[in-house]
mmCIF file with all atom_site columns, C-alpha atoms in Angstrom:
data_model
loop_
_atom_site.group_PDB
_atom_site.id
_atom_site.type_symbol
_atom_site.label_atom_id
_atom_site.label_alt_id
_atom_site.label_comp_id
_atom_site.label_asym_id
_atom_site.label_entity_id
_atom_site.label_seq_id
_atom_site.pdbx_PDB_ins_code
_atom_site.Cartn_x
_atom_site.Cartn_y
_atom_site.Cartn_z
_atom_site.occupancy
_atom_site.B_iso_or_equiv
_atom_site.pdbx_formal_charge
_atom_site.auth_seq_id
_atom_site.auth_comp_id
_atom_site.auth_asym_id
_atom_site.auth_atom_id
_atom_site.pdbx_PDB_model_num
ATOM 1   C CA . UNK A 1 1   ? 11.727 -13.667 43.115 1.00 0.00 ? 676 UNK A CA 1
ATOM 2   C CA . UNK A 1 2   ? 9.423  -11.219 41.848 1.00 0.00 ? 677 UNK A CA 1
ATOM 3   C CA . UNK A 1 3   ? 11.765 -7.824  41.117 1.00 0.00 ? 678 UNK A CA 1
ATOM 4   C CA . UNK A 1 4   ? 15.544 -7.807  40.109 1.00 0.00 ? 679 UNK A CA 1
ATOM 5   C CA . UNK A 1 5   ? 15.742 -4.288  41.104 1.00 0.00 ? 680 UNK A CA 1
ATOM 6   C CA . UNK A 1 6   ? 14.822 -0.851  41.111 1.00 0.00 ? 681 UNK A CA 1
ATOM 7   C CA . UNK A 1 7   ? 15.535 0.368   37.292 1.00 0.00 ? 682 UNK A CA 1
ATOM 8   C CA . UNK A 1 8   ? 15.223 4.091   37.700 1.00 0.00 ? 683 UNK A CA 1
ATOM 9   C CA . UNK A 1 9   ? 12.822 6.894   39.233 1.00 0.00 ? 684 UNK A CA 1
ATOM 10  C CA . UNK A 1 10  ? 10.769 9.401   37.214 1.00 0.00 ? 685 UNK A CA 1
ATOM 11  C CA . UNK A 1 11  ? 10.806 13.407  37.598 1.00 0.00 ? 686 UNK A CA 1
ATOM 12  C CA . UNK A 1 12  ? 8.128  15.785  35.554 1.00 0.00 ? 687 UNK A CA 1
ATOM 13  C CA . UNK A 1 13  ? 9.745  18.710  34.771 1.00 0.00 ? 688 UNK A CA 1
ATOM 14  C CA . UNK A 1 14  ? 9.139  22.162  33.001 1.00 0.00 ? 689 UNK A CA 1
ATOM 15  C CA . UNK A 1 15  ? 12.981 23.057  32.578 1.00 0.00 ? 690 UNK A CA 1
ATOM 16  C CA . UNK A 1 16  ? 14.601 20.027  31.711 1.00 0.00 ? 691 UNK A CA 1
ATOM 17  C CA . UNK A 1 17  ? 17.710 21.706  31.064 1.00 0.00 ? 692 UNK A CA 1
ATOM 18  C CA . UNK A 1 18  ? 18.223 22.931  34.493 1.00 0.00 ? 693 UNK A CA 1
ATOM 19  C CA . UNK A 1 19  ? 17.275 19.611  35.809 1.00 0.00 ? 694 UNK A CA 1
ATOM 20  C CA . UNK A 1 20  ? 19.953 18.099  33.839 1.00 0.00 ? 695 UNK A CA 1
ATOM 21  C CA . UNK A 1 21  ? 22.445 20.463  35.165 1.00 0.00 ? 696 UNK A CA 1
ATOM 22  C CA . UNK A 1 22  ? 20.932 20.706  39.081 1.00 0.00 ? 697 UNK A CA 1
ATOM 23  C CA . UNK A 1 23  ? 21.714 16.533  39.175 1.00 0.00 ? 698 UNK A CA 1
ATOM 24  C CA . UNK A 1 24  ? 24.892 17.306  37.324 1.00 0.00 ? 699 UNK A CA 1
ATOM 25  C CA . UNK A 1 25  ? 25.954 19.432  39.705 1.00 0.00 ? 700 UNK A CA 1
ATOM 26  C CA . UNK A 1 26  ? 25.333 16.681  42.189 1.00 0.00 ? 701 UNK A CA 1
ATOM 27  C CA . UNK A 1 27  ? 27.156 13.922  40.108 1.00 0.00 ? 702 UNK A CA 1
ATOM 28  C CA . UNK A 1 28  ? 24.808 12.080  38.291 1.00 0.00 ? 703 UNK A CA 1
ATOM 29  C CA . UNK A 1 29  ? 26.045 11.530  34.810 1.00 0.00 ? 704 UNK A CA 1
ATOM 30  C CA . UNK A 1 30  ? 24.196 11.394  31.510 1.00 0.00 ? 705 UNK A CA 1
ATOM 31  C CA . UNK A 1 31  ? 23.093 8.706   30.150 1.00 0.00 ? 706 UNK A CA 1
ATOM 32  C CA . UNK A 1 32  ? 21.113 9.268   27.491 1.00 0.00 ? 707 UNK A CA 1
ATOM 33  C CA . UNK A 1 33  ? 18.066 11.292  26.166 1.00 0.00 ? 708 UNK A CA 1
ATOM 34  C CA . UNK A 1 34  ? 15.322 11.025  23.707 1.00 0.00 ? 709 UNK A CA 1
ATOM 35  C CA . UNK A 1 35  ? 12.384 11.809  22.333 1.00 0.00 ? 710 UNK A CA 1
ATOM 36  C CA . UNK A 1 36  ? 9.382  9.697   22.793 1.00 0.00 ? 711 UNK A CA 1
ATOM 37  C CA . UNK A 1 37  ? 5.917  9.565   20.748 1.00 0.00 ? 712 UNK A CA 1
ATOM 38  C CA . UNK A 1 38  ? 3.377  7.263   19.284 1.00 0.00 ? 713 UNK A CA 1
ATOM 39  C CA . UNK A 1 39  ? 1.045  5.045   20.352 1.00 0.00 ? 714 UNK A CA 1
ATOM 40  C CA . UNK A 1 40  ? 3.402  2.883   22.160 1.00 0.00 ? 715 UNK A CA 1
ATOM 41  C CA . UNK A 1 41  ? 3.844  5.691   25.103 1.00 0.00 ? 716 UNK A CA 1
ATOM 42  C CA . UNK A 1 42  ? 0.215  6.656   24.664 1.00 0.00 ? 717 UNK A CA 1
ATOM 43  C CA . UNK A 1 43  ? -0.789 3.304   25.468 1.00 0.00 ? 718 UNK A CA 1
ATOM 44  C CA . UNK A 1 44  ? 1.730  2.644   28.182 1.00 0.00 ? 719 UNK A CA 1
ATOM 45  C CA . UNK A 1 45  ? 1.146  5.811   30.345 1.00 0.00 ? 720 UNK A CA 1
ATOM 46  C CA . UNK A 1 46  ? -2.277 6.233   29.383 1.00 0.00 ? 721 UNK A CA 1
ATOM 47  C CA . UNK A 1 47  ? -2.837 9.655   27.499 1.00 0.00 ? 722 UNK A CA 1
ATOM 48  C CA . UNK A 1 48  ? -3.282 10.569  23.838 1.00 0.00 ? 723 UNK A CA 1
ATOM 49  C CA . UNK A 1 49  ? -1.004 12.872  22.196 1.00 0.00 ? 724 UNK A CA 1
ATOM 50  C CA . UNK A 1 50  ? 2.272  12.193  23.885 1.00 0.00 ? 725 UNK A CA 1
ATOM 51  C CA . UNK A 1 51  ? 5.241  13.862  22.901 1.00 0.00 ? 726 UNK A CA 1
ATOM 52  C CA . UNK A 1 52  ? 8.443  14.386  25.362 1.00 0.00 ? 727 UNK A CA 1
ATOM 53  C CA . UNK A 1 53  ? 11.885 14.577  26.003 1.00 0.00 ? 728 UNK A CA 1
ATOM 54  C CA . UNK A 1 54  ? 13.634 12.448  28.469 1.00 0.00 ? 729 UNK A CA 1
ATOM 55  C CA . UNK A 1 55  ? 16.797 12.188  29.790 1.00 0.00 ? 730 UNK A CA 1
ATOM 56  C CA . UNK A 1 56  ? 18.247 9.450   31.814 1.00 0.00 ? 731 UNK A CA 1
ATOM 57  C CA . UNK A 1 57  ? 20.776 10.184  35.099 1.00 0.00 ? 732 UNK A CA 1
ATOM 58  C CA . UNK A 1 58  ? 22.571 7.640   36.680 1.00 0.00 ? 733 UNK A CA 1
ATOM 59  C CA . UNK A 1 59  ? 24.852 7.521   39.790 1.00 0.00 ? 734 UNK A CA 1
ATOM 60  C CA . UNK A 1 60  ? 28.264 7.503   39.604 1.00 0.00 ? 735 UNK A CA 1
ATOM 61  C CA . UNK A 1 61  ? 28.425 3.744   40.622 1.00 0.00 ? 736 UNK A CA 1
ATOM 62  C CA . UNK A 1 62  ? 25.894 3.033   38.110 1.00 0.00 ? 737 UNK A CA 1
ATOM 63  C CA . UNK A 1 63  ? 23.117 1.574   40.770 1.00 0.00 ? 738 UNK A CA 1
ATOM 64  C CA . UNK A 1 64  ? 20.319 4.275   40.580 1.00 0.00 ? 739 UNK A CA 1
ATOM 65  C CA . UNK A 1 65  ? 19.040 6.069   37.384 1.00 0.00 ? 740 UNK A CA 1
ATOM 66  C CA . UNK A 1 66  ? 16.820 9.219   37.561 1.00 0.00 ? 741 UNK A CA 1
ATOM 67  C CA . UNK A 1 67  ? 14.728 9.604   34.147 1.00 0.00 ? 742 UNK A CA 1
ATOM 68  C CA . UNK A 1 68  ? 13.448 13.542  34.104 1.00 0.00 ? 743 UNK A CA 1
ATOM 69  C CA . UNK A 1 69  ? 10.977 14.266  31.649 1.00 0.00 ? 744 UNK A CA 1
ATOM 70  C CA . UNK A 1 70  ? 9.969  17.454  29.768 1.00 0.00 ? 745 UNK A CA 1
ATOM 71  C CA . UNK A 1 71  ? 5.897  17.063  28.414 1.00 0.00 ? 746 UNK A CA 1
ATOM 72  C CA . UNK A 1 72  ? 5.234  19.191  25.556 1.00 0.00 ? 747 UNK A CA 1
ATOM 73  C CA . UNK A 1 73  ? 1.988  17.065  24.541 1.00 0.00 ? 748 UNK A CA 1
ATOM 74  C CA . UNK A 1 74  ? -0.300 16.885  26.669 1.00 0.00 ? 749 UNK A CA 1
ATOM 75  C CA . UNK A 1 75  ? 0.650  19.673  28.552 1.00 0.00 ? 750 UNK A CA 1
ATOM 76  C CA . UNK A 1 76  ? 1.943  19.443  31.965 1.00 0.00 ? 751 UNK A CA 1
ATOM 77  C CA . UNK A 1 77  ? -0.826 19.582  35.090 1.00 0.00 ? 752 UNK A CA 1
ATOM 78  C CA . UNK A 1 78  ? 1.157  22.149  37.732 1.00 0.00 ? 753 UNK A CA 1
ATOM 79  C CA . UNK A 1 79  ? 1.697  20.560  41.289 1.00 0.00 ? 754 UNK A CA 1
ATOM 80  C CA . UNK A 1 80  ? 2.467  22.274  44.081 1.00 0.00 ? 755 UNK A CA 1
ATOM 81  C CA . UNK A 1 81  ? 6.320  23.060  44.032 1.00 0.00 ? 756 UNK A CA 1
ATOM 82  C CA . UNK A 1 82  ? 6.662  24.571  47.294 1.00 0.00 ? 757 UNK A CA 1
ATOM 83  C CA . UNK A 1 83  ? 4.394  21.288  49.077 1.00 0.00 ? 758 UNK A CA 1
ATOM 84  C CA . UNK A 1 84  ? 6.230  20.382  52.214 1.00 0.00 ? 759 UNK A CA 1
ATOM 85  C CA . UNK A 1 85  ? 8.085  17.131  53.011 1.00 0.00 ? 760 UNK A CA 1
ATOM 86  C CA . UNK A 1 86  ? 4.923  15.552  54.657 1.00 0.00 ? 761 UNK A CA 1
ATOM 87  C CA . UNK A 1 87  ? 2.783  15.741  51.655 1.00 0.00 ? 762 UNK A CA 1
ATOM 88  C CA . UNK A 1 88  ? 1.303  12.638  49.990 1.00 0.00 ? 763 UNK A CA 1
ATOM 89  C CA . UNK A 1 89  ? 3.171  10.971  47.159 1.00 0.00 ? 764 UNK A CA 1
ATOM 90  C CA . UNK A 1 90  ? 6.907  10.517  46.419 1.00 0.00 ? 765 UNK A CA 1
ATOM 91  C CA . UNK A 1 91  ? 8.517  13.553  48.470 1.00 0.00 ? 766 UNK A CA 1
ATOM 92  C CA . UNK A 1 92  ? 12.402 12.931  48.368 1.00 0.00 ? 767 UNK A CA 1
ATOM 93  C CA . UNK A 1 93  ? 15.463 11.042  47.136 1.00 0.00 ? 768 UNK A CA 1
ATOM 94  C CA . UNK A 1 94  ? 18.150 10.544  49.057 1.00 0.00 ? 769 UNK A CA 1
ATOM 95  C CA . UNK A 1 95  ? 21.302 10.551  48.457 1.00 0.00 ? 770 UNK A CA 1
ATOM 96  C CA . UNK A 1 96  ? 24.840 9.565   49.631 1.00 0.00 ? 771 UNK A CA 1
ATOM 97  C CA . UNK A 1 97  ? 27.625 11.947  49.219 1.00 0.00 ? 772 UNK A CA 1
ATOM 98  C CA . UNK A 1 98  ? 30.764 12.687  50.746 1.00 0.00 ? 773 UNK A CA 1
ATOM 99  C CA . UNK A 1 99  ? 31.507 16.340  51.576 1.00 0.00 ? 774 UNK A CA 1
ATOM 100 C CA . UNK A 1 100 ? 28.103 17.673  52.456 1.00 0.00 ? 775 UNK A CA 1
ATOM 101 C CA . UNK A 1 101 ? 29.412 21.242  52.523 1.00 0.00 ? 776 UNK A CA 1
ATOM 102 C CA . UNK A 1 102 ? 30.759 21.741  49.670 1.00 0.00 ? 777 UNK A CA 1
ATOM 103 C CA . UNK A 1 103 ? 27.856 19.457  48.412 1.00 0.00 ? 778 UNK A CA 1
ATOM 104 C CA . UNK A 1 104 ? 24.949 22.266  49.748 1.00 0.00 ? 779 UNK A CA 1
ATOM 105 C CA . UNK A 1 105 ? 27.555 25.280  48.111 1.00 0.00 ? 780 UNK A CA 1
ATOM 106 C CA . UNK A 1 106 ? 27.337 23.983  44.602 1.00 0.00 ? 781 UNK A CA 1
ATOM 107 C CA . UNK A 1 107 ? 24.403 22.982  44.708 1.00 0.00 ? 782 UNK A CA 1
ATOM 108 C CA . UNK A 1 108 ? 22.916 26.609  46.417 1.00 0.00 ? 783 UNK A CA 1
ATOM 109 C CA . UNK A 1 109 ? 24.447 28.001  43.106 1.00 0.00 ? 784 UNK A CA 1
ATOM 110 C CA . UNK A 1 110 ? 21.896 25.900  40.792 1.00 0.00 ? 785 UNK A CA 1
ATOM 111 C CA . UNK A 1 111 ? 19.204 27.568  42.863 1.00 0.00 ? 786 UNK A CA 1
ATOM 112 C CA . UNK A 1 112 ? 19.035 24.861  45.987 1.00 0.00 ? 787 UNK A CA 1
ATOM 113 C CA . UNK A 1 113 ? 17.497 26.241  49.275 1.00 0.00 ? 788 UNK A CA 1
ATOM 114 C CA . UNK A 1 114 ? 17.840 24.063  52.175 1.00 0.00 ? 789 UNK A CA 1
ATOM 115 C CA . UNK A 1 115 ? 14.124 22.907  53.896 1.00 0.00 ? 790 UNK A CA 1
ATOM 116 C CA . UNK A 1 116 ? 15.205 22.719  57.309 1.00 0.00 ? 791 UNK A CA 1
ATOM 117 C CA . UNK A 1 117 ? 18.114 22.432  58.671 1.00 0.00 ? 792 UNK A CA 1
ATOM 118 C CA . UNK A 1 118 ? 21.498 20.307  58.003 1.00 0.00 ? 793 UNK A CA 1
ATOM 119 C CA . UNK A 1 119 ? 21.893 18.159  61.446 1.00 0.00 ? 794 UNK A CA 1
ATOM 120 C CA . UNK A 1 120 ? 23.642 15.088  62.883 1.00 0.00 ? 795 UNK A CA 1
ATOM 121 C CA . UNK A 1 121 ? 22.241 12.290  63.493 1.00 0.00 ? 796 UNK A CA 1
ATOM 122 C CA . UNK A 1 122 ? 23.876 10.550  66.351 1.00 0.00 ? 797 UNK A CA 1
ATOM 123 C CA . UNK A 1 123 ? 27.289 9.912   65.337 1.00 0.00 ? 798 UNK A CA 1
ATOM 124 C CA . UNK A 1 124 ? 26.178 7.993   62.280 1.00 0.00 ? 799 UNK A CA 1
ATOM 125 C CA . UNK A 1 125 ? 25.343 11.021  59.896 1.00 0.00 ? 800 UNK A CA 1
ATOM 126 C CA . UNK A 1 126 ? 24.905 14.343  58.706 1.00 0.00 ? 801 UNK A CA 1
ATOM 127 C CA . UNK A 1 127 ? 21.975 15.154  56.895 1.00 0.00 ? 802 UNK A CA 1
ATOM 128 C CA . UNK A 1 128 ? 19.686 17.445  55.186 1.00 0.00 ? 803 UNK A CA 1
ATOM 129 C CA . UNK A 1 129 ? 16.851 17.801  53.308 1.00 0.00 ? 804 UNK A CA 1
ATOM 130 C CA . UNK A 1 130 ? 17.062 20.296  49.733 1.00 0.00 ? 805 UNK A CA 1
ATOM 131 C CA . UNK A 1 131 ? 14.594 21.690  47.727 1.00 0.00 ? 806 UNK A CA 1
ATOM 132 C CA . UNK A 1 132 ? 15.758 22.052  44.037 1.00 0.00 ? 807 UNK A CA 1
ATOM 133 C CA . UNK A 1 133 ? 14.485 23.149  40.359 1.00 0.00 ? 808 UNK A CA 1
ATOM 134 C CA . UNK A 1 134 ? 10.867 22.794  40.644 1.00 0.00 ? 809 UNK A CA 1
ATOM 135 C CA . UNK A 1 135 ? 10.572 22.097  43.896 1.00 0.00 ? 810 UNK A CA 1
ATOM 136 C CA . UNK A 1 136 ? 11.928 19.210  43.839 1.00 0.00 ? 811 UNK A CA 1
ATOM 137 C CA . UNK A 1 137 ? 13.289 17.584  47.435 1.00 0.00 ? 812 UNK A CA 1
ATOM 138 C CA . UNK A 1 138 ? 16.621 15.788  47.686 1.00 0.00 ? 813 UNK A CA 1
ATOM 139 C CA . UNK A 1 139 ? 17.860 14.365  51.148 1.00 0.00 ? 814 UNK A CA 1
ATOM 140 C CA . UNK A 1 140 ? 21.984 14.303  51.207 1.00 0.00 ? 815 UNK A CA 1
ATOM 141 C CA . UNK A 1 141 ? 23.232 11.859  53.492 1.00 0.00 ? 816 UNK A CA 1
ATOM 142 C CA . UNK A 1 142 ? 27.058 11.663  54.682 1.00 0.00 ? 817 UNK A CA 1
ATOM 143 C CA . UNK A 1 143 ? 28.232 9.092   56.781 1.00 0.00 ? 818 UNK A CA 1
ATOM 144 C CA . UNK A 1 144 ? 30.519 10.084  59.633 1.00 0.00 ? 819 UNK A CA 1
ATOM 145 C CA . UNK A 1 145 ? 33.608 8.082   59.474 1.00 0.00 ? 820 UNK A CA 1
#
């Protein structure tokens, strides 16, 4: 076997803090954070001068991890927070949740705009796609029981 699993994804981010509470919000818990510097990171992700903050999300049942990170050295390049859900690169992570409403409500309140629409699929799920801090695009998935 060549992977055991999929550790954790990585988010950039100016405003860590309201990352941290946007994901929160949507109840991932906090795992941990840090500082990392040196030569070690340097080395690993290929740039001189790193210095950030990180902080580690995980899902309730412990299976997927979210590590956002705040650059302060180099400084950040800006992407394009408002790119649509068809643009190259990672564009989403989805999500299962229970309660989509009420899901979409708190989550509106951290500054979440829907993309599209919220729509059924079939009579399998509900779904929707939502931008949050920094433009980043969630996908919440309920399953209809």
């Amino acid at each position: 076997m060549t992977i055991q699993r999929m550790d954790h994804v990585g988010i950039n981010v100016n405003d860590l803090a309201a990352a941290k509470a946007f994901f929160a919000e949507l109840g991932l818990e906090l795992d941990g954070e840090a500082t990392v510097e040196g030569r070690w990171v340097d080395r690993i992700i290929g740039l001189e001068g790193v210095r950030a903050d990180i902080a580690m999300m995980r899902t309730p049942d412990g299976h997927g991890r979210i590590e956002l990170v705040k650059f302060h050295t180099p400084s950040a390049q800006a992407g394009d927070a408002r790119a649509p859900a068809n643009a190259l690169g990672i564009r989403h992570i989805t999500f299962a949740v229970k309660g989509i409403d009420d899901v979409l409500d708190r989550l509106r309140a951290h500054g979440a705009e829907l993309v599209g629409k919220l729509e059924q699929y079939e009579n399998i799920y509900r779904l929707c796609y939502v931008r949050g801090p920094e433009g980043i695009i969630i996908e919440l998935a309920e399953r209809i029981e």
